[in-house]
Amino acid sequence: MAKFCFLLCSVLIFLAISSEARNAPSLATINDSPSNLNRTYTKVCDPQRFSDLGLDMNDFAYCDSSLSYDVRVKDLIDRMTLTEKVQQIGDKAYGVPRIGLAKYEWWSEALHGVSDVGQWNSKASFFDDVVPAATSFPCPITTTAAFNQSLWKSIGQAVSTEARAMYNLGHAGLTFWSPNINVVRDPRWGRALETPGEDPFTVGTYAANYVRGLQDIEGIENTADPNSRPLKVAACCKHYAAYDVDNWLGVDRTHFDARVTEQDMLETFVKPFEMCVKDGDVTSVMCSYNRINGIPACADPKLLRDTIRGEWDLHGYIVSDCDSVQVMIDNHKWLSDEPEDAVSQALKAGLDLDCGNYYTNYADKAVVQGKVKEKEIDESLKNLYFVLMRLGFFDGSPKFESLGKEDVCSDEHIELATQAAREGMVLLKNFNGTLPLNTDEIKTIAVVGPHANATNAMIGNYAGVPCKYVSPLDGLSTYAEVQYAMGCVNVMCKNSSLVFPAMQAAKNADATIIVAGIDLSVEAESLDRVDLLLPGYQTELINQVAAVSKGPVIVVIMSAGGVDISFARDNGNVKAILWAGFPGEEGGQAIADVLFGKYNPGGRLPLTWHESSYVDMLPMTSMPLRPVDSLGYPGRTYKFFNGSTVYPFGYGLSYTTFDYSLTSAERSLNIQLNKFQHCRDLNYTDGSFKPPCPAILTEDLQCDDNNLEFEVEVSNTGTVDGSEVVMLYWTPPKGIVESPIKQLIGFQKVFVPAGGSQKVKFQLNACKSLGIVNYRGYHLLPSGGHSIVIGDNLLSFPVGINFEQVN
């Protein structure tokens, strides 16, 4: 009876507090003061705000800025009842008015600009007459193609400036669940547009730079105590881990069990997240819907508590993908759990915040039932409130208080979006120097195709409201007289009724530009592709228009994932091909600037463009990266696939030509071993040379002392100024079983004027750049003859790793 009374009282208190908390105003958007005062605030710890609530701020130590965050956060948590605590660990934190704690909406998005994606009934970030739009940069797959780390960081800085301005205006939160850093393992994945591509090193490098752009405050990028480092906004790297199946032939992400080896987990699926946490110092990681080897990602203590928080030392919080705790029960049928079971397992695993309502509705009951300690909830709250303290949610951020409407959609940001789109363009074909088009010769152009007048398609998903649109038609109209013919009603191009008018337009124009491709109706979240072809009659459109065109035909492809356009590549009537990705709000201007030579393209493909037959070789649900010989499955990504492609990873042309020369290089590294450093065996193919000491555990080496330096001179041997991406690959010693074919280990983008040259220096850490992960899950540095390869074998040189035992 006593327990029944306790439970009944808990429910009544919960209902009372929930009602009070749900009606408690949040900061900036609704005032906390009585209705007759009409005051708003941008920080919790404002004396007037407390006075309006009938409270004295001096009574609350958590508002004493002279105290450490540790003391303040503990004071705040200790003041709450259990029922009040659980109301703060969902994405909608309801606040506690009796102690002056405002509510907070945790969910905002900033994948490539501030977005209005969020809870449908209570969005943290939104647009209206006060803030009608925000700059929509190119989708990450396009920006990544620039291979420009400073650009990635600059975009993050611009996005966070707009986010802060919108926060000041009550139109955004401070915590943004971006970027998406899942590796594109399979070309059919629908979310490729959101990601930085298929290479783990590139993905991790993008993540660290974009996150630094979002989070860092100039001058205080590093502090003695990372948990007190001030933040501009808080980023989140998602979706951890082994997530890249959304909805393929009836297999969806909320039911899928990714069967993954430890080798693939370490070198591919979690590597970008490790880089995001260690190099980017991100403040949040989001776990994914799927199971990994039978265990839901959001309930796996090894993945969350032991790895993210323990091994990598996350300075922040771990959040679930939305409703993942509920998915554990309803979809995965995990351990036949009741809600309280799933909540307790997630909390114990290290999940701090539930995007959903299961923590809010069931965490207190799980404590009462003895399934989880209240201390686990306290730990989650501590991780959450440390981040809000660092963001100035409690004390304000004077550095950003002046930001306002004029800082959103500024000319500077719009130009940055245009430049990002230009840099992300990849020139795939340019027969006989057809491009750039010459305005003295090209007076009229036919612009045809389903994307010729694209607007919304250019900004992809997780997009808000752009400042404006410049379609390809708009952009090209600034260079020549345009005759527009759709060719297809949309990308599905279900009939050929509009092909003939497009042909007629091409017959009379000095040049024809066909803007084709796919969009969110083909590849998107919750929508994986089933083939790699252009939909419907698009192929017919391109071939027939090219056959009759008076002038040169240029095909522009908008897509995220690769498309088998080998027919256009091999068609002599198609003189040039440009991949534009999803280029953002200024995409049309960027396309025109590249085609007419205002900007010399220098982008590189961040994905392998496979032939259409690739999807017939293996199911999307087969997770191994390496070939599965027993089933006849090929390898995945450029690292393990050695078949023919439409275009390989890293491919991209320029309007000029570049030569490389090696000016200096360290070609060997001799490492002395002590008696505590033991040789490790490796598997070699039959007939291969096996060194006396095949490998050493990298954790047994002084890796910071084992660096290699070299310098490359890049010469522009053409007549056009241009930027070149110097891509650095490593190939392992011959004969090591299951090692990658090659692996990207570094890249730099350098501008070189026509006839000029530029020297580029690289410094490599041997353990990180020349190491492997074997099938047992060990990180090893192999001995023997490694090779450093620049570009597509434009330049290479050997590097020998030798181990010497010293007694």
Short mmCIF file of C-alpha atoms in Angstrom, two decimals, residues 29 104-110 113-120 122-128 131 134 162-164 166-167 170-177 463-465:
data_model
loop_
_atom_site.label_atom_id
_atom_site.label_comp_id
_atom_site.label_asym_id
_atom_site.label_seq_id
_atom_site.Cartn_x
_atom_site.Cartn_y
_atom_site.Cartn_z
CA THR A 29 10.79 33.55 -27.92
CA TYR A 104 14.83 24.90 -23.94
CA GLU A 105 14.37 23.30 -27.36
CA TRP A 106 17.45 21.20 -28.07
CA TRP A 107 16.68 20.29 -31.67
CA SER A 108 17.92 22.65 -34.38
CA GLU A 109 19.59 21.77 -37.68
CA ALA A 110 22.40 23.45 -39.64
CA GLY A 113 22.69 26.63 -43.36
CA VAL A 114 20.22 27.28 -40.55
CA SER A 115 17.21 25.07 -41.18
CA ASP A 116 13.66 25.01 -39.86
CA VAL A 117 13.62 21.23 -39.51
CA GLY A 118 12.56 20.18 -36.02
CA GLN A 119 9.59 19.12 -33.96
CA TRP A 120 6.57 19.95 -36.06
CA SER A 122 7.52 23.33 -31.44
CA LYS A 123 10.47 24.27 -33.64
CA ALA A 124 13.52 25.87 -32.08
CA SER A 125 14.49 27.43 -35.41
CA PHE A 126 11.89 28.93 -37.72
CA PHE A 127 11.28 31.61 -40.33
CA ASP A 128 8.63 34.32 -40.54
CA VAL A 131 13.60 36.40 -40.14
CA ALA A 134 18.91 32.19 -44.06
CA GLU A 162 23.42 33.55 -38.74
CA ALA A 163 22.34 31.09 -36.04
CA ARG A 164 23.45 33.44 -33.27
CA MET A 166 18.50 34.31 -35.21
CA TYR A 167 18.83 33.24 -31.56
CA GLY A 170 14.07 34.49 -30.84
CA HIS A 171 14.16 32.41 -34.03
CA ALA A 172 16.77 29.71 -33.35
CA GLY A 173 18.29 27.56 -30.69
CA LEU A 174 21.95 27.20 -29.79
CA THR A 175 22.37 23.44 -30.28
CA PHE A 176 22.49 22.24 -33.87
CA TRP A 177 22.40 18.54 -34.73
CA ALA A 463 17.23 23.14 -45.90
CA GLY A 464 15.38 26.09 -44.51
CA VAL A 465 14.22 29.05 -46.55
#
